[in-house]
């Protein structure tokens, strides 16, 4: 085989180095010129900010359908039950109505109309009840009580003062001595009076009322022998 070896000439190597340096320097100059130049944007519109406006849109009205036929409603009768209160009956006896005497008229300042200034107004007198005392209605034959036998034998006499209590029916319901009284005479008088004596009761404004009266009752031997 044959081997070939390349032999470089010294003059050719030096020329290649200078050429490379010229190329590199040219590229550097171009790059520097590009960097130094101001970039200009051709054909572009400047930026303008966009303003957003909020526009309120009312919702569409609701759809109205055809009117519905109303049902024929009948009123429902309401039955109420009233409770009738039970009347309260007053069993108390009615009192008589007494008319009041008219007094003087009073004006707005507190004075009596028709009277001179400084005159004193006298209230009308209060109603006084009309009272009628009890009336003795005992027959004469039943007036004298029986004479105690022991007092007849001892021939004693007495006069008693007695207070009689009379009820609205005219009956004597109590006999009490006024002052000193012999026990036997008092017992005989009390027993007979409560059993036999009668009165027309006392009246007050036309109504029978209870009352009392004081009497004197004498025991005489002449009456006992009669």
PDB file of C-alpha atoms in Angstrom:
ATOM      1  CA  UNK A   1       0.000   0.000   0.000  1.00  0.00           C
ATOM      2  CA  UNK A   2       0.979   3.506  -0.565  1.00  0.00           C
ATOM      3  CA  UNK A   3       0.572   6.082   2.222  1.00  0.00           C
ATOM      4  CA  UNK A   4       0.119   9.711   1.468  1.00  0.00           C
ATOM      5  CA  UNK A   5       0.874  12.388   3.966  1.00  0.00           C
ATOM      6  CA  UNK A   6      -0.446  15.870   3.581  1.00  0.00           C
ATOM      7  CA  UNK A   7       1.996  18.590   3.852  1.00  0.00           C
ATOM      8  CA  UNK A   8       0.731  22.109   4.701  1.00  0.00           C
ATOM      9  CA  UNK A   9       2.449  25.067   3.530  1.00  0.00           C
ATOM     10  CA  UNK A  10       3.343  27.780   6.022  1.00  0.00           C
ATOM     11  CA  UNK A  11       1.990  30.582   3.916  1.00  0.00           C
ATOM     12  CA  UNK A  12      -1.430  28.979   3.544  1.00  0.00           C
ATOM     13  CA  UNK A  13      -1.880  28.544   7.328  1.00  0.00           C
ATOM     14  CA  UNK A  14      -1.213  32.209   8.048  1.00  0.00           C
ATOM     15  CA  UNK A  15      -3.765  33.344   5.496  1.00  0.00           C
ATOM     16  CA  UNK A  16      -6.499  31.213   6.924  1.00  0.00           C
ATOM     17  CA  UNK A  17      -5.987  32.631  10.417  1.00  0.00           C
ATOM     18  CA  UNK A  18      -6.275  36.195   9.219  1.00  0.00           C
ATOM     19  CA  UNK A  19      -9.427  35.429   7.295  1.00  0.00           C
ATOM     20  CA  UNK A  20     -11.070  33.873  10.356  1.00  0.00           C
ATOM     21  CA  UNK A  21     -10.309  36.874  12.492  1.00  0.00           C
ATOM     22  CA  UNK A  22     -11.800  39.232   9.867  1.00  0.00           C
ATOM     23  CA  UNK A  23     -15.024  37.196   9.787  1.00  0.00           C
ATOM     24  CA  UNK A  24     -15.312  37.157  13.574  1.00  0.00           C
ATOM     25  CA  UNK A  25     -14.753  40.915  13.811  1.00  0.00           C
ATOM     26  CA  UNK A  26     -17.410  41.557  11.164  1.00  0.00           C
ATOM     27  CA  UNK A  27     -19.981  39.521  13.044  1.00  0.00           C
ATOM     28  CA  UNK A  28     -19.157  41.354  16.267  1.00  0.00           C
ATOM     29  CA  UNK A  29     -19.641  44.741  14.593  1.00  0.00           C
ATOM     30  CA  UNK A  30     -22.987  43.693  13.176  1.00  0.00           C
ATOM     31  CA  UNK A  31     -24.115  42.394  16.541  1.00  0.00           C
ATOM     32  CA  UNK A  32     -23.094  45.618  18.273  1.00  0.00           C
ATOM     33  CA  UNK A  33     -24.962  47.689  15.697  1.00  0.00           C
ATOM     34  CA  UNK A  34     -28.105  45.617  16.196  1.00  0.00           C
ATOM     35  CA  UNK A  35     -27.948  45.981  19.963  1.00  0.00           C
ATOM     36  CA  UNK A  36     -27.356  49.741  19.784  1.00  0.00           C
ATOM     37  CA  UNK A  37     -30.269  50.400  17.468  1.00  0.00           C
ATOM     38  CA  UNK A  38     -33.700  51.321  19.073  1.00  0.00           C
ATOM     39  CA  UNK A  39     -36.379  48.860  18.237  1.00  0.00           C
ATOM     40  CA  UNK A  40     -39.320  50.536  16.584  1.00  0.00           C
ATOM     41  CA  UNK A  41     -42.670  48.826  16.381  1.00  0.00           C
ATOM     42  CA  UNK A  42     -44.160  49.558  13.022  1.00  0.00           C
ATOM     43  CA  UNK A  43     -47.886  49.333  12.425  1.00  0.00           C
ATOM     44  CA  UNK A  44     -48.984  48.680  16.108  1.00  0.00           C
ATOM     45  CA  UNK A  45     -51.820  50.645  17.819  1.00  0.00           C
ATOM     46  CA  UNK A  46     -51.005  52.084  21.293  1.00  0.00           C
ATOM     47  CA  UNK A  47     -52.745  50.238  24.215  1.00  0.00           C
ATOM     48  CA  UNK A  48     -55.973  51.841  25.476  1.00  0.00           C
ATOM     49  CA  UNK A  49     -57.545  50.520  28.745  1.00  0.00           C
ATOM     50  CA  UNK A  50     -61.037  49.058  28.372  1.00  0.00           C
ATOM     51  CA  UNK A  51     -63.743  50.622  30.611  1.00  0.00           C
ATOM     52  CA  UNK A  52     -66.426  48.154  31.775  1.00  0.00           C
ATOM     53  CA  UNK A  53     -69.969  49.582  32.342  1.00  0.00           C
ATOM     54  CA  UNK A  54     -72.457  47.519  34.388  1.00  0.00           C
ATOM     55  CA  UNK A  55     -75.834  47.703  32.682  1.00  0.00           C
ATOM     56  CA  UNK A  56     -78.763  46.238  34.755  1.00  0.00           C
ATOM     57  CA  UNK A  57     -81.300  44.395  32.686  1.00  0.00           C
ATOM     58  CA  UNK A  58     -84.748  43.924  34.250  1.00  0.00           C
ATOM     59  CA  UNK A  59     -86.052  40.375  34.257  1.00  0.00           C
ATOM     60  CA  UNK A  60     -88.852  39.677  31.857  1.00  0.00           C
ATOM     61  CA  UNK A  61     -92.387  39.892  33.351  1.00  0.00           C
ATOM     62  CA  UNK A  62     -93.928  36.598  34.440  1.00  0.00           C
ATOM     63  CA  UNK A  63     -96.142  34.915  32.015  1.00  0.00           C
ATOM     64  CA  UNK A  64     -99.828  35.400  32.803  1.00  0.00           C
ATOM     65  CA  UNK A  65    -101.927  32.445  31.941  1.00  0.00           C
ATOM     66  CA  UNK A  66    -105.632  32.465  31.262  1.00  0.00           C
ATOM     67  CA  UNK A  67    -107.859  33.102  34.369  1.00  0.00           C
ATOM     68  CA  UNK A  68    -108.886  29.964  36.196  1.00  0.00           C
ATOM     69  CA  UNK A  69    -112.631  29.488  36.803  1.00  0.00           C
ATOM     70  CA  UNK A  70    -113.515  29.975  40.479  1.00  0.00           C
ATOM     71  CA  UNK A  71    -115.395  27.276  42.275  1.00  0.00           C
ATOM     72  CA  UNK A  72    -118.876  28.113  43.485  1.00  0.00           C
ATOM     73  CA  UNK A  73    -118.279  28.255  47.264  1.00  0.00           C
ATOM     74  CA  UNK A  74    -121.298  27.998  49.505  1.00  0.00           C
ATOM     75  CA  UNK A  75    -121.187  29.724  52.951  1.00  0.00           C
ATOM     76  CA  UNK A  76    -120.991  27.254  55.799  1.00  0.00           C
ATOM     77  CA  UNK A  77    -123.600  28.028  58.472  1.00  0.00           C
ATOM     78  CA  UNK A  78    -122.143  28.557  61.968  1.00  0.00           C
ATOM     79  CA  UNK A  79    -124.348  27.429  64.822  1.00  0.00           C
ATOM     80  CA  UNK A  80    -123.631  29.213  68.081  1.00  0.00           C
ATOM     81  CA  UNK A  81    -124.839  28.072  71.436  1.00  0.00           C
ATOM     82  CA  UNK A  82    -125.585  30.807  73.939  1.00  0.00           C
ATOM     83  CA  UNK A  83    -125.379  30.053  77.629  1.00  0.00           C
ATOM     84  CA  UNK A  84    -128.207  31.643  79.569  1.00  0.00           C
ATOM     85  CA  UNK A  85    -127.020  32.563  83.084  1.00  0.00           C
ATOM     86  CA  UNK A  86    -129.102  31.333  85.951  1.00  0.00           C
ATOM     87  CA  UNK A  87    -130.786  34.280  87.645  1.00  0.00           C
ATOM     88  CA  UNK A  88    -129.750  34.914  91.231  1.00  0.00           C
ATOM     89  CA  UNK A  89    -132.762  35.275  93.466  1.00  0.00           C
ATOM     90  CA  UNK A  90    -132.283  37.461  96.509  1.00  0.00           C
ATOM     91  CA  UNK A  91    -134.317  36.028  99.366  1.00  0.00           C
ATOM     92  CA  UNK A  92    -133.628  38.962 101.662  1.00  0.00           C
ATOM     93  CA  UNK A  93    -136.709  40.971 102.659  1.00  0.00           C
ATOM     94  CA  UNK A  94    -137.133  44.132 100.655  1.00  0.00           C
ATOM     95  CA  UNK A  95    -136.669  47.380 102.517  1.00  0.00           C
ATOM     96  CA  UNK A  96    -139.031  50.310 102.067  1.00  0.00           C
ATOM     97  CA  UNK A  97    -137.879  52.975  99.626  1.00  0.00           C
ATOM     98  CA  UNK A  98    -137.674  56.330 101.358  1.00  0.00           C
ATOM     99  CA  UNK A  99    -137.593  59.367  99.033  1.00  0.00           C
ATOM    100  CA  UNK A 100    -134.811  61.823  99.747  1.00  0.00           C
ATOM    101  CA  UNK A 101    -135.545  65.495 100.163  1.00  0.00           C
ATOM    102  CA  UNK A 102    -134.016  67.556  97.348  1.00  0.00           C
ATOM    103  CA  UNK A 103    -131.055  69.671  98.418  1.00  0.00           C
ATOM    104  CA  UNK A 104    -129.756  72.910  96.948  1.00  0.00           C
ATOM    105  CA  UNK A 105    -128.118  72.816  93.506  1.00  0.00           C
ATOM    106  CA  UNK A 106    -124.320  73.180  93.460  1.00  0.00           C
ATOM    107  CA  UNK A 107    -122.503  75.200  90.809  1.00  0.00           C
ATOM    108  CA  UNK A 108    -119.047  74.510  89.324  1.00  0.00           C
ATOM    109  CA  UNK A 109    -117.251  76.496  92.051  1.00  0.00           C
ATOM    110  CA  UNK A 110    -118.814  74.455  94.840  1.00  0.00           C
ATOM    111  CA  UNK A 111    -121.355  77.051  95.985  1.00  0.00           C
ATOM    112  CA  UNK A 112    -125.080  76.593  96.319  1.00  0.00           C
ATOM    113  CA  UNK A 113    -127.152  78.197  93.590  1.00  0.00           C
ATOM    114  CA  UNK A 114    -129.727  80.712  94.831  1.00  0.00           C
ATOM    115  CA  UNK A 115    -127.974  81.406  98.170  1.00  0.00           C
ATOM    116  CA  UNK A 116    -126.179  84.547  99.151  1.00  0.00           C
ATOM    117  CA  UNK A 117    -122.364  84.395  99.434  1.00  0.00           C
ATOM    118  CA  UNK A 118    -121.296  83.171 102.855  1.00  0.00           C
ATOM    119  CA  UNK A 119    -124.668  81.571 103.631  1.00  0.00           C
ATOM    120  CA  UNK A 120    -124.414  78.147 105.282  1.00  0.00           C
ATOM    121  CA  UNK A 121    -126.085  75.194 103.611  1.00  0.00           C
ATOM    122  CA  UNK A 122    -127.958  73.021 106.112  1.00  0.00           C
ATOM    123  CA  UNK A 123    -128.381  69.358 105.210  1.00  0.00           C
ATOM    124  CA  UNK A 124    -131.961  68.082 105.292  1.00  0.00           C
ATOM    125  CA  UNK A 125    -132.810  66.023 108.378  1.00  0.00           C
ATOM    126  CA  UNK A 126    -132.328  62.295 108.105  1.00  0.00           C
ATOM    127  CA  UNK A 127    -135.409  60.120 107.825  1.00  0.00           C
ATOM    128  CA  UNK A 128    -136.595  58.983 111.244  1.00  0.00           C
ATOM    129  CA  UNK A 129    -138.363  55.620 111.172  1.00  0.00           C
ATOM    130  CA  UNK A 130    -141.997  55.656 112.214  1.00  0.00           C
ATOM    131  CA  UNK A 131    -142.268  53.316 115.180  1.00  0.00           C
ATOM    132  CA  UNK A 132    -145.452  52.145 116.906  1.00  0.00           C
ATOM    133  CA  UNK A 133    -145.217  50.426 120.299  1.00  0.00           C
ATOM    134  CA  UNK A 134    -146.678  46.993 120.992  1.00  0.00           C
ATOM    135  CA  UNK A 135    -150.343  46.957 122.032  1.00  0.00           C
ATOM    136  CA  UNK A 136    -151.689  44.694 124.811  1.00  0.00           C
ATOM    137  CA  UNK A 137    -154.235  42.273 123.329  1.00  0.00           C
ATOM    138  CA  UNK A 138    -154.739  39.747 126.171  1.00  0.00           C
ATOM    139  CA  UNK A 139    -158.304  39.016 127.304  1.00  0.00           C
ATOM    140  CA  UNK A 140    -159.147  40.261 130.808  1.00  0.00           C
ATOM    141  CA  UNK A 141    -159.863  36.726 132.020  1.00  0.00           C
ATOM    142  CA  UNK A 142    -156.254  35.700 131.225  1.00  0.00           C
ATOM    143  CA  UNK A 143    -154.471  38.637 132.802  1.00  0.00           C
ATOM    144  CA  UNK A 144    -154.120  37.493 136.454  1.00  0.00           C
ATOM    145  CA  UNK A 145    -151.574  34.752 137.109  1.00  0.00           C
ATOM    146  CA  UNK A 146    -152.446  32.044 139.666  1.00  0.00           C
ATOM    147  CA  UNK A 147    -151.537  32.938 143.279  1.00  0.00           C
ATOM    148  CA  UNK A 148    -148.804  30.728 144.796  1.00  0.00           C
ATOM    149  CA  UNK A 149    -150.367  28.487 147.475  1.00  0.00           C
ATOM    150  CA  UNK A 150    -147.479  28.934 149.888  1.00  0.00           C
ATOM    151  CA  UNK A 151    -147.949  32.718 149.730  1.00  0.00           C
ATOM    152  CA  UNK A 152    -151.668  32.365 150.423  1.00  0.00           C
ATOM    153  CA  UNK A 153    -150.947  30.357 153.582  1.00  0.00           C
ATOM    154  CA  UNK A 154    -148.355  32.883 154.694  1.00  0.00           C
ATOM    155  CA  UNK A 155    -150.651  35.714 153.624  1.00  0.00           C
ATOM    156  CA  UNK A 156    -147.952  37.449 151.619  1.00  0.00           C
ATOM    157  CA  UNK A 157    -148.535  39.977 148.882  1.00  0.00           C
ATOM    158  CA  UNK A 158    -146.147  41.481 146.282  1.00  0.00           C
ATOM    159  CA  UNK A 159    -145.843  43.969 143.461  1.00  0.00           C
ATOM    160  CA  UNK A 160    -143.328  43.044 140.755  1.00  0.00           C
ATOM    161  CA  UNK A 161    -141.759  45.251 138.063  1.00  0.00           C
ATOM    162  CA  UNK A 162    -141.085  43.098 135.058  1.00  0.00           C
ATOM    163  CA  UNK A 163    -139.475  43.664 131.655  1.00  0.00           C
ATOM    164  CA  UNK A 164    -141.227  41.732 128.899  1.00  0.00           C
ATOM    165  CA  UNK A 165    -139.491  40.849 125.596  1.00  0.00           C
ATOM    166  CA  UNK A 166    -142.000  40.579 122.710  1.00  0.00           C
ATOM    167  CA  UNK A 167    -141.167  38.992 119.337  1.00  0.00           C
ATOM    168  CA  UNK A 168    -142.539  40.130 115.921  1.00  0.00           C
ATOM    169  CA  UNK A 169    -145.442  37.656 116.325  1.00  0.00           C
ATOM    170  CA  UNK A 170    -146.634  39.411 119.513  1.00  0.00           C
ATOM    171  CA  UNK A 171    -145.639  36.601 121.893  1.00  0.00           C
ATOM    172  CA  UNK A 172    -143.755  37.195 125.150  1.00  0.00           C
ATOM    173  CA  UNK A 173    -140.470  35.315 124.938  1.00  0.00           C
ATOM    174  CA  UNK A 174    -138.751  36.530 128.143  1.00  0.00           C
ATOM    175  CA  UNK A 175    -139.746  37.924 131.547  1.00  0.00           C
ATOM    176  CA  UNK A 176    -136.989  39.561 133.625  1.00  0.00           C
ATOM    177  CA  UNK A 177    -137.333  41.326 137.002  1.00  0.00           C
ATOM    178  CA  UNK A 178    -136.532  45.016 137.319  1.00  0.00           C
ATOM    179  CA  UNK A 179    -135.154  45.317 140.842  1.00  0.00           C
ATOM    180  CA  UNK A 180    -135.731  42.854 143.672  1.00  0.00           C
ATOM    181  CA  UNK A 181    -138.439  40.178 143.292  1.00  0.00           C
ATOM    182  CA  UNK A 182    -139.555  37.203 145.364  1.00  0.00           C
ATOM    183  CA  UNK A 183    -138.601  33.972 143.638  1.00  0.00           C
ATOM    184  CA  UNK A 184    -142.003  32.261 144.012  1.00  0.00           C
ATOM    185  CA  UNK A 185    -143.997  35.276 142.826  1.00  0.00           C
ATOM    186  CA  UNK A 186    -141.538  35.760 139.898  1.00  0.00           C
ATOM    187  CA  UNK A 187    -141.791  32.105 138.828  1.00  0.00           C
ATOM    188  CA  UNK A 188    -145.594  32.186 138.894  1.00  0.00           C
ATOM    189  CA  UNK A 189    -145.712  35.447 136.926  1.00  0.00           C
ATOM    190  CA  UNK A 190    -143.182  34.333 134.297  1.00  0.00           C
ATOM    191  CA  UNK A 191    -144.918  31.014 133.653  1.00  0.00           C
ATOM    192  CA  UNK A 192    -148.362  32.563 133.230  1.00  0.00           C
ATOM    193  CA  UNK A 193    -147.313  35.610 131.116  1.00  0.00           C
ATOM    194  CA  UNK A 194    -145.270  33.595 128.605  1.00  0.00           C
ATOM    195  CA  UNK A 195    -148.113  31.113 128.209  1.00  0.00           C
ATOM    196  CA  UNK A 196    -151.198  33.362 128.135  1.00  0.00           C
ATOM    197  CA  UNK A 197    -150.357  37.000 127.356  1.00  0.00           C
ATOM    198  CA  UNK A 198    -150.481  38.287 123.748  1.00  0.00           C
ATOM    199  CA  UNK A 199    -149.569  41.619 122.132  1.00  0.00           C
ATOM    200  CA  UNK A 200    -149.996  43.249 118.786  1.00  0.00           C
ATOM    201  CA  UNK A 201    -146.332  43.501 117.769  1.00  0.00           C
ATOM    202  CA  UNK A 202    -144.533  46.801 117.494  1.00  0.00           C
ATOM    203  CA  UNK A 203    -144.291  48.263 113.969  1.00  0.00           C
ATOM    204  CA  UNK A 204    -141.454  50.163 112.322  1.00  0.00           C
ATOM    205  CA  UNK A 205    -142.300  51.769 108.968  1.00  0.00           C
ATOM    206  CA  UNK A 206    -145.116  49.267 108.606  1.00  0.00           C
ATOM    207  CA  UNK A 207    -143.027  46.187 109.456  1.00  0.00           C
ATOM    208  CA  UNK A 208    -143.490  44.085 112.599  1.00  0.00           C
ATOM    209  CA  UNK A 209    -140.407  44.164 114.805  1.00  0.00           C
ATOM    210  CA  UNK A 210    -139.345  42.838 118.201  1.00  0.00           C
ATOM    211  CA  UNK A 211    -139.777  45.126 121.176  1.00  0.00           C
ATOM    212  CA  UNK A 212    -139.816  45.240 124.964  1.00  0.00           C
ATOM    213  CA  UNK A 213    -141.925  46.877 127.643  1.00  0.00           C
ATOM    214  CA  UNK A 214    -141.893  47.242 131.440  1.00  0.00           C
ATOM    215  CA  UNK A 215    -145.020  46.463 133.481  1.00  0.00           C
ATOM    216  CA  UNK A 216    -146.039  46.285 137.142  1.00  0.00           C
ATOM    217  CA  UNK A 217    -147.854  43.154 138.310  1.00  0.00           C
ATOM    218  CA  UNK A 218    -149.465  42.950 141.773  1.00  0.00           C
ATOM    219  CA  UNK A 219    -150.388  39.876 143.791  1.00  0.00           C
ATOM    220  CA  UNK A 220    -153.262  40.670 146.259  1.00  0.00           C
ATOM    221  CA  UNK A 221    -154.916  38.242 148.646  1.00  0.00           C
ATOM    222  CA  UNK A 222    -158.327  39.706 147.801  1.00  0.00           C
ATOM    223  CA  UNK A 223    -157.791  38.652 144.199  1.00  0.00           C
ATOM    224  CA  UNK A 224    -156.787  35.143 145.282  1.00  0.00           C
ATOM    225  CA  UNK A 225    -159.996  34.627 147.318  1.00  0.00           C
ATOM    226  CA  UNK A 226    -162.197  35.970 144.527  1.00  0.00           C
TER     227      UNK A 226
END
